[in-house]
Amino acid sequence: MVDDAQELELSPDAEDEAEAYRLNKKAVASILYAVEIDDAAKLTELMEPLHAADIADLLEQISAFERTKLIRLYDREFDGEILSELDESIREEVVAILTPEVLSDAVRDMDSDDVVDLIEDLEDAQAETILGALEDADRVAVEQALTYPEYSAGRLMQREVVMAPEHWTVGEVIDHLRATPEEDLPDQFYHIVMVDPRLHPVGNVTLGKLMRSKRATPMRDILEDTFQIIPALRDEGDVAYAFNQYHLISAPVVDDEGRLIGVITIDDAMSVLDEEHEEDILRLAGVGEGSLSDRVIETTKQRLPWLAVNLLTAIAASMVISQFEAAITQIVALAVLMPIVASMGGNAGTQSLTVAVRAIATRDLTGSNVWRVIRRECLVGLVNGLIFAIIMGIVGILWFGSPALGYVIATAMVINMVVAGLAGTGIPILLERFGVDPALASGAFVTTVTDVVGFFAFLGLAAAVLL
Amino acid sequence: MVDDAQELELSPDAEDEAEAYRLNKKAVASILYAVEIDDAAKLTELMEPLHAADIADLLEQISAFERTKLIRLYDREFDGEILSELDESIREEVVAILTPEVLSDAVRDMDSDDVVDLIEDLEDAQAETILGALEDADRVAVEQALTYPEYSAGRLMQREVVMAPEHWTVGEVIDHLRATPEEDLPDQFYHIVMVDPRLHPVGNVTLGKLMRSKRATPMRDILEDTFQIIPALRDEGDVAYAFNQYHLISAPVVDDEGRLIGVITIDDAMSVLDEEHEEDILRLAGVGEGSLSDRVIETTKQRLPWLAVNLLTAIAASMVISQFEAAITQIVALAVLMPIVASMGGNAGTQSLTVAVRAIATRDLTGSNVWRVIRRECLVGLVNGLIFAIIMGIVGILWFGSPALGYVIATAMVINMVVAGLAGTGIPILLERFGVDPALASGAFVTTVTDVVGFFAFLGLAAAVLL
């Protein structure tokens, strides 16, 4: 059945574009009310028009207490797809609430790649229950997929592939497809993968082209121009990059010997791209793997390491300041102004850093342009440094009535902003060369550099010039 | 022809996964050498195996001088797709280098939605040249698309749709498809959109299902379960969200009256998702719209506003410090330690902020859970604050030999980190309510709060307790 009512459910006021695809507050309230009064029929009726992805979002947004009650009441209708869509942190909890029968029913309908995605994050006991519920063929497929490393193309691919020998004609392929039993074909497929006798993929033919070609046309005459073969061990982030870069819709996955073993489709690549971005953003902010549904204690643990690193950084900066205690005692204005120099450097450094980290992730920062990029960032730091040096020089004179103080803060500002451009670009490049994820570690290093240089340049110059 | 040599070109050493899909340094050097010695034949030979997206990356990564020389030499082979793939900042420059004849040839092969994407960012004169080069039908299609607002579904969609009346059978659709001239069908399509007599879309049928169904099967019996209709004025970010959330492959676009006017496919949605993420990351770091290929002067301008805001923030914090000059003169350790409190608060605030901004973007932070999320962030701030308060209390005692100083810094730390959790979550939520992009503006506000509160709590407590 077509549920085009769904959008209406989610955003009743089509005019209000800001609310598009957002869970309707009223709908959520009605659902929670049905849960509260234990009205299973009403609950089923309210949940019916919702997509599994929206039900998953709903489960993530309500409290743990409401979640348990809702799932117990909704038990029988519980669909495997909801489990796939759930955030990891909630998934284990939900799997534990479901009765073994409901869980078995739910996973039996799922594609093998979705089952893999579901159980790879579960505890062993839960994973065993789910594996046990599968039919033999599906279980073997899932267990084989799990032999590939996490985050590899082998885990991401689906094993159901529609393939044909390279010498076939359009008519032969169509007849073969019509003769294949429904359950042996993937749910969704967009290409026929043409293979040579050793099962090496040689090209893709889109279904659209297949349908409008004459029956006698050799398949090799209507192969797609763009064709990318993906090794099973390739990192899923690289796979997502290739889909985005080459506008792929599906791509064959091969084993060590180049034999076709599966296919990855764009919707899976899109999910990976989304996750990788999310990870980059969170890592840049030092948040790790966190999600909104994590408990306080987990979130605290995730954020602690980054804050600890920041504490060390801050103490290092403080030690620089403590070298100039004498100067500060004589001119207290130094203590007032010094955070400005450090803060401007830190911000300029974060700007350069973010651009560099993204450019590395999108393969736009390479050996060919690394020096040009570093030079450019330093120049940008210099120009912005000069502009803010003039402003701060004036502020120094007006606020503290000391041209010399103005001159010192202006010079320190220029120095720190050029260093910020250099460190913001150079540090992520170096970390990447040494195999460390630049999104994860660069921030702490860059801030340390701009804090230390900022305080040292300002206080050092002040001590030399003003005392 | 199938260019499966392409991957080899890009990453000659298949074992080296870190280099997957990266432009090969040697290949780039050979290309630049061919350009230097003016060897057009060699250049064409070297460029031939490269995908348009890789050529665009290459053009972005070399210097402006090399770019001009390369394009002049490669002139005749220049493909429209390269233009689509180029970064905006480079595009205008490249269009200006191409001769009108080459440009006309290049754009005539492009799909209308790609032409729209190309010319919407060009200067009027350049856009006119390109429009003039198109055939009449294409020009009308492009001009119609341009009547929709930028970043709307209407701009993103392609106008070529494969549709059929809802009462047709599989056989009728297949016959119709085979009878349609090749040039009237889109390059790639995955669904047949079924429409009612008023041209309202009622469902999608995948080509895979069409091919394996009997000729007599009514199309309405094999409609897909998930079906989303997209209004032409919907924001492209919401469209990308819907594709990702509901795993759509293509979705029909309708006008005000619900009539089918085009279709959006997942590859376009994937590009938008990628751009939106990029924008969020850059905005969080205060970088605006920047890209690596921008010139120094443009980059400086993009980054200046954020740095100016930061300067105001820093000055506000300095004014708080200046209220406590007397205390600092008496106890210079205060100047040494005060940046630690502010910095820890700033980092904790950025963590909460980033999680909140992403949760708003992914519709995970809604009316139903906003208070629970704020409470959680404050609790996380409290727990982490207590942990670091103990550490800093000890540092204060060991470093400065003053238990009272340790107590002051510990208390200030707890206060600032709870405030960081509150401000980091509350500010983006408030900004979003007022229709301001939280990714763009929250950072400055949150840092102001944590700096001001950090300095005030620490210095104020010190003045009260220690003097």
mmCIF file of C-alpha atoms in Angstrom, chain A residues 1-4 6-7 10-11 14 17 20-22 25 28 51 53-54 57 60-63 66 81 85 170 174 177-178 182 185-191 201-203 206-215 223-231 233-235 238-247 249 266-267 269-271 273-274 277-278 280-282 284-287 291-296 299-300 303-304 306-308 310-311 314-315 318-319 321-322 325 328-329 332-333 335-340 343-344 347-348 350-352 354-355 358-360 362-369 372-373 376-377 379-380 383-384 387-388 391-392 395 399-400 413 417 432 455, chain B residues 1-4 6-7 10-11 14 17 20-22 25 28 51 53-54 57 60-63 66 81 85 170 174 177-178 182 185-191 201-203 206-215 223-231 233-235 238-247 249 266-267 269-271 273-274 277-278 280-282 284-287 291-296 299-300 303-304 306-308 310-311 314-315 318-319 321-322 325 328-329 332-333 335-340 343-344 347-348 350-352 354-355 358-360 362-369 372-373 376-377 379-380 383-384 387-388 391-392 395 399-400 413 417 432 451 455:
data_model
loop_
_atom_site.group_PDB
_atom_site.id
_atom_site.type_symbol
_atom_site.label_atom_id
_atom_site.label_comp_id
_atom_site.label_asym_id
_atom_site.label_seq_id
_atom_site.Cartn_x
_atom_site.Cartn_y
_atom_site.Cartn_z
ATOM 1 C CA MET A 1 0.000 0.000 0.000
ATOM 2 C CA VAL A 2 1.087 3.518 -0.696
ATOM 3 C CA ASP A 3 1.369 5.634 2.398
ATOM 4 C CA ASP A 4 1.344 9.085 0.892
ATOM 5 C CA GLN A 6 2.734 9.922 5.747
ATOM 6 C CA GLU A 7 3.981 13.361 4.916
ATOM 7 C CA LEU A 10 4.644 14.406 9.848
ATOM 8 C CA SER A 11 4.027 17.979 8.776
ATOM 9 C CA ALA A 14 2.475 21.945 4.174
ATOM 10 C CA GLU A 17 8.498 24.505 5.296
ATOM 11 C CA ALA A 20 9.153 19.603 6.925
ATOM 12 C CA TYR A 21 9.857 15.995 7.900
ATOM 13 C CA ARG A 22 9.753 16.762 11.588
ATOM 14 C CA LYS A 25 4.404 17.267 18.343
ATOM 15 C CA VAL A 28 3.795 12.269 19.463
ATOM 16 C CA HIS A 51 7.729 5.068 8.329
ATOM 17 C CA ALA A 53 12.683 5.547 10.316
ATOM 18 C CA ASP A 54 10.222 7.907 11.983
ATOM 19 C CA ASP A 57 13.256 8.624 15.794
ATOM 20 C CA GLU A 60 14.924 7.796 20.488
ATOM 21 C CA GLN A 61 13.212 10.986 21.567
ATOM 22 C CA ILE A 62 10.960 9.700 24.327
ATOM 23 C CA SER A 63 12.168 8.709 27.788
ATOM 24 C CA GLU A 66 7.896 5.592 27.876
ATOM 25 C CA GLU A 81 13.290 -2.168 9.822
ATOM 26 C CA GLU A 85 16.985 2.572 11.913
ATOM 27 C CA VAL A 170 19.448 -8.161 -24.061
ATOM 28 C CA ILE A 174 15.398 -10.426 -19.873
ATOM 29 C CA LEU A 177 15.361 -12.367 -15.142
ATOM 30 C CA ARG A 178 11.771 -13.407 -15.769
ATOM 31 C CA GLU A 182 11.210 -13.584 -7.014
ATOM 32 C CA LEU A 185 16.416 -11.361 -6.684
ATOM 33 C CA PRO A 186 17.359 -8.428 -4.448
ATOM 34 C CA ASP A 187 14.554 -6.187 -3.220
ATOM 35 C CA GLN A 188 15.885 -3.285 -5.221
ATOM 36 C CA PHE A 189 18.393 -3.413 -8.063
ATOM 37 C CA TYR A 190 19.378 -0.927 -10.723
ATOM 38 C CA HIS A 191 22.060 -2.636 -12.773
ATOM 39 C CA PRO A 201 32.972 -7.838 -13.376
ATOM 40 C CA VAL A 202 33.478 -6.119 -16.733
ATOM 41 C CA GLY A 203 30.682 -3.559 -16.766
ATOM 42 C CA THR A 206 21.201 -0.065 -16.300
ATOM 43 C CA LEU A 207 17.697 -1.514 -16.274
ATOM 44 C CA GLY A 208 16.445 1.547 -18.163
ATOM 45 C CA LYS A 209 18.820 0.908 -21.050
ATOM 46 C CA LEU A 210 18.092 -2.808 -20.969
ATOM 47 C CA MET A 211 14.349 -2.158 -21.333
ATOM 48 C CA ARG A 212 14.580 0.113 -24.301
ATOM 49 C CA SER A 213 17.151 -1.916 -26.248
ATOM 50 C CA LYS A 214 16.263 -4.464 -28.931
ATOM 51 C CA ARG A 215 16.348 -8.112 -27.832
ATOM 52 C CA LEU A 223 27.561 -0.880 -20.917
ATOM 53 C CA GLU A 224 27.636 2.256 -18.754
ATOM 54 C CA ASP A 225 30.548 4.654 -19.220
ATOM 55 C CA THR A 226 31.336 5.050 -15.549
ATOM 56 C CA PHE A 227 32.178 1.816 -13.823
ATOM 57 C CA GLN A 228 34.052 1.326 -10.566
ATOM 58 C CA ILE A 229 35.007 -1.987 -9.006
ATOM 59 C CA ILE A 230 35.338 -2.007 -5.225
ATOM 60 C CA PRO A 231 37.690 -4.389 -3.377
ATOM 61 C CA LEU A 233 38.546 -4.697 2.050
ATOM 62 C CA ARG A 234 38.218 -1.072 0.981
ATOM 63 C CA ASP A 235 37.204 1.282 3.790
ATOM 64 C CA ASP A 238 36.420 5.559 0.603
ATOM 65 C CA VAL A 239 33.465 3.725 -0.917
ATOM 66 C CA ALA A 240 31.117 6.585 -0.010
ATOM 67 C CA TYR A 241 33.614 9.041 -1.474
ATOM 68 C CA ALA A 242 33.707 7.098 -4.766
ATOM 69 C CA PHE A 243 29.892 7.053 -5.012
ATOM 70 C CA ASN A 244 29.736 10.786 -4.437
ATOM 71 C CA GLN A 245 32.680 11.627 -6.692
ATOM 72 C CA TYR A 246 31.657 9.450 -9.649
ATOM 73 C CA HIS A 247 27.882 9.641 -9.199
ATOM 74 C CA ILE A 249 24.264 4.184 -8.344
ATOM 75 C CA ILE A 266 23.978 4.276 -3.402
ATOM 76 C CA ASP A 267 21.520 4.334 -0.502
ATOM 77 C CA ALA A 269 26.802 4.756 0.476
ATOM 78 C CA MET A 270 24.651 7.770 1.351
ATOM 79 C CA SER A 271 24.186 6.504 4.923
ATOM 80 C CA LEU A 273 28.632 9.504 3.900
ATOM 81 C CA ASP A 274 26.184 10.886 6.440
ATOM 82 C CA HIS A 277 30.393 13.621 8.189
ATOM 83 C CA GLU A 278 28.709 13.349 11.544
ATOM 84 C CA ASP A 280 34.048 14.463 11.544
ATOM 85 C CA ILE A 281 31.917 17.229 13.025
ATOM 86 C CA LEU A 282 31.775 15.559 16.421
ATOM 87 C CA LEU A 284 36.402 18.327 15.520
ATOM 88 C CA ALA A 285 34.466 19.421 18.597
ATOM 89 C CA GLY A 286 36.036 16.702 20.741
ATOM 90 C CA VAL A 287 32.768 14.881 21.303
ATOM 91 C CA SER A 291 24.587 10.658 20.465
ATOM 92 C CA LEU A 292 21.666 12.403 22.100
ATOM 93 C CA SER A 293 20.237 9.151 23.402
ATOM 94 C CA ASP A 294 23.318 8.217 25.413
ATOM 95 C CA ARG A 295 22.989 8.346 29.177
ATOM 96 C CA VAL A 296 24.698 11.017 31.281
ATOM 97 C CA THR A 299 28.329 11.065 27.595
ATOM 98 C CA THR A 300 30.515 12.203 30.474
ATOM 99 C CA ARG A 303 33.783 13.947 26.572
ATOM 100 C CA LEU A 304 36.243 13.553 29.422
ATOM 101 C CA TRP A 306 39.128 15.754 25.224
ATOM 102 C CA LEU A 307 38.575 17.984 28.245
ATOM 103 C CA ALA A 308 41.570 16.347 29.939
ATOM 104 C CA ASN A 310 42.401 20.671 26.971
ATOM 105 C CA LEU A 311 43.300 20.967 30.652
ATOM 106 C CA ALA A 314 45.492 25.263 29.363
ATOM 107 C CA ILE A 315 48.035 24.458 32.081
ATOM 108 C CA SER A 318 49.333 29.118 32.265
ATOM 109 C CA MET A 319 52.943 28.134 32.742
ATOM 110 C CA ILE A 321 51.947 33.270 31.808
ATOM 111 C CA SER A 322 53.608 32.449 35.125
ATOM 112 C CA GLU A 325 54.300 37.302 36.794
ATOM 113 C CA ILE A 328 51.829 41.497 35.220
ATOM 114 C CA THR A 329 52.266 42.747 38.785
ATOM 115 C CA VAL A 332 47.953 44.780 35.376
ATOM 116 C CA ALA A 333 46.591 45.782 31.943
ATOM 117 C CA ALA A 335 46.397 40.424 32.411
ATOM 118 C CA VAL A 336 43.328 42.203 31.070
ATOM 119 C CA LEU A 337 44.462 42.153 27.440
ATOM 120 C CA MET A 338 46.314 38.860 27.152
ATOM 121 C CA PRO A 339 43.233 36.625 26.633
ATOM 122 C CA ILE A 340 42.343 38.697 23.548
ATOM 123 C CA SER A 343 41.514 33.987 21.728
ATOM 124 C CA MET A 344 41.938 35.624 18.294
ATOM 125 C CA ASN A 347 39.770 31.303 16.406
ATOM 126 C CA ALA A 348 41.911 31.951 13.337
ATOM 127 C CA THR A 350 40.297 26.788 14.154
ATOM 128 C CA GLN A 351 39.229 28.367 10.861
ATOM 129 C CA SER A 352 42.370 27.205 9.041
ATOM 130 C CA THR A 354 38.575 23.171 9.759
ATOM 131 C CA VAL A 355 39.221 24.054 6.125
ATOM 132 C CA ARG A 358 37.710 19.024 5.314
ATOM 133 C CA ALA A 359 40.020 19.405 2.329
ATOM 134 C CA ILE A 360 41.940 16.313 3.445
ATOM 135 C CA THR A 362 37.506 15.367 0.348
ATOM 136 C CA ARG A 363 40.918 14.689 -1.235
ATOM 137 C CA ASP A 364 41.210 18.352 -2.222
ATOM 138 C CA LEU A 365 44.400 18.887 -0.238
ATOM 139 C CA THR A 366 47.114 16.777 -1.833
ATOM 140 C CA GLY A 367 50.824 16.713 -2.522
ATOM 141 C CA SER A 368 50.271 18.979 -5.527
ATOM 142 C CA ASN A 369 48.886 21.946 -3.642
ATOM 143 C CA ARG A 372 50.261 26.704 -1.954
ATOM 144 C CA VAL A 373 47.553 26.086 0.658
ATOM 145 C CA ARG A 376 47.691 31.031 1.426
ATOM 146 C CA GLU A 377 46.599 30.359 5.022
ATOM 147 C CA LEU A 379 48.893 35.148 4.105
ATOM 148 C CA VAL A 380 45.242 35.202 5.197
ATOM 149 C CA VAL A 383 46.182 40.227 6.374
ATOM 150 C CA ASN A 384 43.559 39.567 9.064
ATOM 151 C CA ILE A 387 43.569 44.516 10.289
ATOM 152 C CA PHE A 388 42.916 43.434 13.877
ATOM 153 C CA ILE A 391 41.977 47.905 15.723
ATOM 154 C CA MET A 392 43.544 46.487 18.897
ATOM 155 C CA VAL A 395 41.750 49.999 21.594
ATOM 156 C CA TRP A 399 41.425 52.109 26.864
ATOM 157 C CA PHE A 400 44.767 52.230 28.657
ATOM 158 C CA MET A 413 48.282 39.787 17.284
ATOM 159 C CA MET A 417 47.503 34.987 13.575
ATOM 160 C CA GLU A 432 47.457 12.667 8.364
ATOM 161 C CA PHE A 455 50.703 34.607 25.640
ATOM 162 C CA MET B 1 33.722 2.203 -23.448
ATOM 163 C CA VAL B 2 34.318 0.990 -19.949
ATOM 164 C CA ASP B 3 37.144 2.736 -18.211
ATOM 165 C CA ASP B 4 37.951 0.306 -15.472
ATOM 166 C CA GLN B 6 40.528 4.511 -14.097
ATOM 167 C CA GLU B 7 40.990 3.239 -10.604
ATOM 168 C CA LEU B 10 44.193 7.044 -9.535
ATOM 169 C CA SER B 11 45.701 4.608 -7.090
ATOM 170 C CA ALA B 14 45.816 -1.250 -4.878
ATOM 171 C CA GLU B 17 44.129 1.676 0.904
ATOM 172 C CA ALA B 20 42.255 5.080 -2.596
ATOM 173 C CA TYR B 21 40.639 7.549 -4.988
ATOM 174 C CA ARG B 22 43.351 10.108 -4.577
ATOM 175 C CA LYS B 25 51.037 12.573 -7.713
ATOM 176 C CA VAL B 28 49.584 14.987 -12.030
ATOM 177 C CA HIS B 51 36.700 10.876 -14.877
ATOM 178 C CA ALA B 53 35.165 14.716 -11.464
ATOM 179 C CA ASP B 54 38.880 13.925 -11.213
ATOM 180 C CA ASP B 57 39.766 18.163 -8.859
ATOM 181 C CA GLU B 60 41.254 22.985 -8.591
ATOM 182 C CA GLN B 61 44.564 21.803 -7.206
ATOM 183 C CA ILE B 62 46.998 23.338 -9.702
ATOM 184 C CA SER B 63 47.926 27.019 -9.804
ATOM 185 C CA GLU B 66 48.979 26.115 -14.918
ATOM 186 C CA GLU B 81 30.628 17.508 -17.107
ATOM 187 C CA GLU B 85 32.083 19.210 -11.165
ATOM 188 C CA VAL B 170 2.998 -3.821 -17.039
ATOM 189 C CA ILE B 174 6.895 -1.733 -21.444
ATOM 190 C CA LEU B 177 8.883 2.681 -23.112
ATOM 191 C CA ARG B 178 10.154 0.773 -26.134
ATOM 192 C CA GLU B 182 15.810 7.412 -26.852
ATOM 193 C CA LEU B 185 13.975 9.485 -21.910
ATOM 194 C CA PRO B 186 16.248 10.637 -19.102
ATOM 195 C CA ASP B 187 19.841 9.364 -19.105
ATOM 196 C CA GLN B 188 19.214 7.393 -15.969
ATOM 197 C CA PHE B 189 15.891 6.461 -14.417
ATOM 198 C CA TYR B 190 14.891 3.966 -11.783
ATOM 199 C CA HIS B 191 11.147 4.320 -11.406
ATOM 200 C CA PRO B 201 1.579 11.213 -8.666
ATOM 201 C CA VAL B 202 0.052 8.199 -6.927
ATOM 202 C CA GLY B 203 3.029 5.830 -6.645
ATOM 203 C CA THR B 206 10.780 0.174 -9.819
ATOM 204 C CA LEU B 207 12.179 -1.026 -13.124
ATOM 205 C CA GLY B 208 13.304 -4.257 -11.446
ATOM 206 C CA LYS B 209 9.763 -5.097 -10.401
ATOM 207 C CA LEU B 210 8.392 -4.040 -13.779
ATOM 208 C CA MET B 211 10.753 -6.423 -15.582
ATOM 209 C CA ARG B 212 9.900 -9.484 -13.577
ATOM 210 C CA SER B 213 6.129 -8.982 -13.487
ATOM 211 C CA LYS B 214 3.729 -10.595 -15.971
ATOM 212 C CA ARG B 215 2.550 -8.349 -18.827
ATOM 213 C CA LEU B 223 3.674 0.029 -6.380
ATOM 214 C CA GLU B 224 6.541 0.593 -3.946
ATOM 215 C CA ASP B 225 5.699 0.819 -0.240
ATOM 216 C CA THR B 226 7.669 3.950 0.458
ATOM 217 C CA PHE B 227 6.629 6.920 -1.604
ATOM 218 C CA GLN B 228 7.265 10.584 -0.901
ATOM 219 C CA ILE B 229 5.981 13.515 -2.947
ATOM 220 C CA ILE B 230 8.128 16.644 -2.856
ATOM 221 C CA PRO B 231 6.658 20.146 -3.308
ATOM 222 C CA LEU B 233 9.349 24.945 -3.168
ATOM 223 C CA ARG B 234 10.701 22.616 -0.511
ATOM 224 C CA ASP B 235 14.232 23.453 0.630
ATOM 225 C CA ASP B 238 14.868 18.979 3.569
ATOM 226 C CA VAL B 239 14.798 16.979 0.343
ATOM 227 C CA ALA B 240 18.208 15.467 1.098
ATOM 228 C CA TYR B 241 17.022 14.678 4.610
ATOM 229 C CA ALA B 242 13.952 12.850 3.235
ATOM 230 C CA PHE B 243 16.076 10.764 0.839
ATOM 231 C CA ASN B 244 18.404 9.768 3.654
ATOM 232 C CA GLN B 245 15.642 9.177 6.202
ATOM 233 C CA TYR B 246 13.314 7.149 3.954
ATOM 234 C CA HIS B 247 15.975 5.519 1.745
ATOM 235 C CA ILE B 249 15.973 6.387 -4.804
ATOM 236 C CA ILE B 266 19.262 10.090 -5.051
ATOM 237 C CA ASP B 267 22.576 11.116 -6.623
ATOM 238 C CA ALA B 269 20.189 14.352 -3.027
ATOM 239 C CA MET B 270 23.540 12.847 -2.026
ATOM 240 C CA SER B 271 25.403 15.894 -3.395
ATOM 241 C CA LEU B 273 23.577 16.202 1.739
ATOM 242 C CA ASP B 274 27.328 16.467 1.227
ATOM 243 C CA HIS B 277 27.241 18.925 5.944
ATOM 244 C CA GLU B 278 30.202 20.825 4.582
ATOM 245 C CA ASP B 280 27.541 23.085 8.770
ATOM 246 C CA ILE B 281 31.136 22.160 9.565
ATOM 247 C CA LEU B 282 32.496 25.374 8.066
ATOM 248 C CA LEU B 284 30.538 25.967 13.138
ATOM 249 C CA ALA B 285 34.172 27.005 12.699
ATOM 250 C CA GLY B 286 33.188 30.478 11.477
ATOM 251 C CA VAL B 287 34.590 29.952 8.002
ATOM 252 C CA SER B 291 36.887 26.743 -0.338
ATOM 253 C CA LEU B 292 40.543 25.933 -0.861
ATOM 254 C CA SER B 293 40.570 27.437 -4.329
ATOM 255 C CA ASP B 294 39.515 30.900 -3.197
ATOM 256 C CA ARG B 295 42.100 33.632 -3.411
ATOM 257 C CA VAL B 296 43.713 35.158 -0.323
ATOM 258 C CA THR B 299 39.264 34.064 2.078
ATOM 259 C CA THR B 300 40.299 36.989 4.250
ATOM 260 C CA ARG B 303 36.804 34.930 7.754
ATOM 261 C CA LEU B 304 36.888 38.529 8.903
ATOM 262 C CA TRP B 306 33.656 35.875 12.530
ATOM 263 C CA LEU B 307 36.985 37.123 13.853
ATOM 264 C CA ALA B 308 35.417 40.568 14.403
ATOM 265 C CA ASN B 310 35.242 37.068 18.381
ATOM 266 C CA LEU B 311 37.143 40.283 19.068
ATOM 267 C CA ALA B 314 37.177 38.794 23.829
ATOM 268 C CA ILE B 315 36.937 42.474 24.708
ATOM 269 C CA SER B 318 38.603 41.549 29.164
ATOM 270 C CA MET B 319 36.229 44.105 30.633
ATOM 271 C CA ILE B 321 38.815 40.948 34.043
ATOM 272 C CA SER B 322 39.475 44.689 34.353
ATOM 273 C CA GLU B 325 42.538 44.550 38.539
ATOM 274 C CA ILE B 328 45.111 40.506 40.299
ATOM 275 C CA THR B 329 47.693 43.048 41.471
ATOM 276 C CA VAL B 332 49.172 37.465 40.448
ATOM 277 C CA ALA B 333 48.383 33.722 40.475
ATOM 278 C CA ALA B 335 46.110 35.982 36.146
ATOM 279 C CA VAL B 336 48.003 32.752 35.664
ATOM 280 C CA LEU B 337 45.049 30.487 36.436
ATOM 281 C CA MET B 338 42.105 32.432 35.031
ATOM 282 C CA PRO B 339 42.505 31.285 31.372
ATOM 283 C CA ILE B 340 42.152 27.670 32.510
ATOM 284 C CA SER B 343 39.164 27.573 28.349
ATOM 285 C CA MET B 344 37.610 24.500 29.998
ATOM 286 C CA ASN B 347 35.561 23.546 25.326
ATOM 287 C CA ALA B 348 32.701 21.990 27.263
ATOM 288 C CA THR B 350 31.590 23.717 22.196
ATOM 289 C CA GLN B 351 30.980 20.034 22.859
ATOM 290 C CA SER B 352 27.367 20.607 23.971
ATOM 291 C CA THR B 354 28.069 20.754 18.432
ATOM 292 C CA VAL B 355 25.866 17.912 19.631
ATOM 293 C CA ARG B 358 23.752 18.366 14.755
ATOM 294 C CA ALA B 359 20.696 17.062 16.602
ATOM 295 C CA ILE B 360 18.692 20.042 15.336
ATOM 296 C CA THR B 362 18.957 15.740 11.935
ATOM 297 C CA ARG B 363 15.567 16.462 13.575
ATOM 298 C CA ASP B 364 16.619 14.493 16.647
ATOM 299 C CA LEU B 365 16.206 17.446 18.994
ATOM 300 C CA THR B 366 12.537 18.349 19.072
ATOM 301 C CA GLY B 367 9.840 19.691 21.335
ATOM 302 C CA SER B 368 9.415 16.233 22.860
ATOM 303 C CA ASN B 369 12.909 15.907 24.271
ATOM 304 C CA ARG B 372 15.514 16.166 28.804
ATOM 305 C CA VAL B 373 18.460 17.078 26.562
ATOM 306 C CA ARG B 376 21.344 15.911 30.477
ATOM 307 C CA GLU B 377 23.905 18.425 29.166
ATOM 308 C CA LEU B 379 24.350 17.078 34.371
ATOM 309 C CA VAL B 380 27.246 16.078 32.114
ATOM 310 C CA VAL B 383 29.927 15.622 36.588
ATOM 311 C CA ASN B 384 32.856 16.649 34.364
ATOM 312 C CA ILE B 387 36.088 15.782 38.221
ATOM 313 C CA PHE B 388 38.175 18.652 36.861
ATOM 314 C CA ILE B 391 42.122 17.961 39.721
ATOM 315 C CA MET B 392 42.454 21.751 39.503
ATOM 316 C CA VAL B 395 46.968 21.669 41.062
ATOM 317 C CA TRP B 399 51.481 24.839 42.357
ATOM 318 C CA PHE B 400 50.648 27.859 44.478
ATOM 319 C CA MET B 413 35.219 25.357 37.240
ATOM 320 C CA MET B 417 30.990 23.855 33.103
ATOM 321 C CA GLU B 432 16.603 28.014 15.783
ATOM 322 C CA ASP B 451 34.411 33.450 28.945
ATOM 323 C CA PHE B 455 36.405 35.009 34.475
#
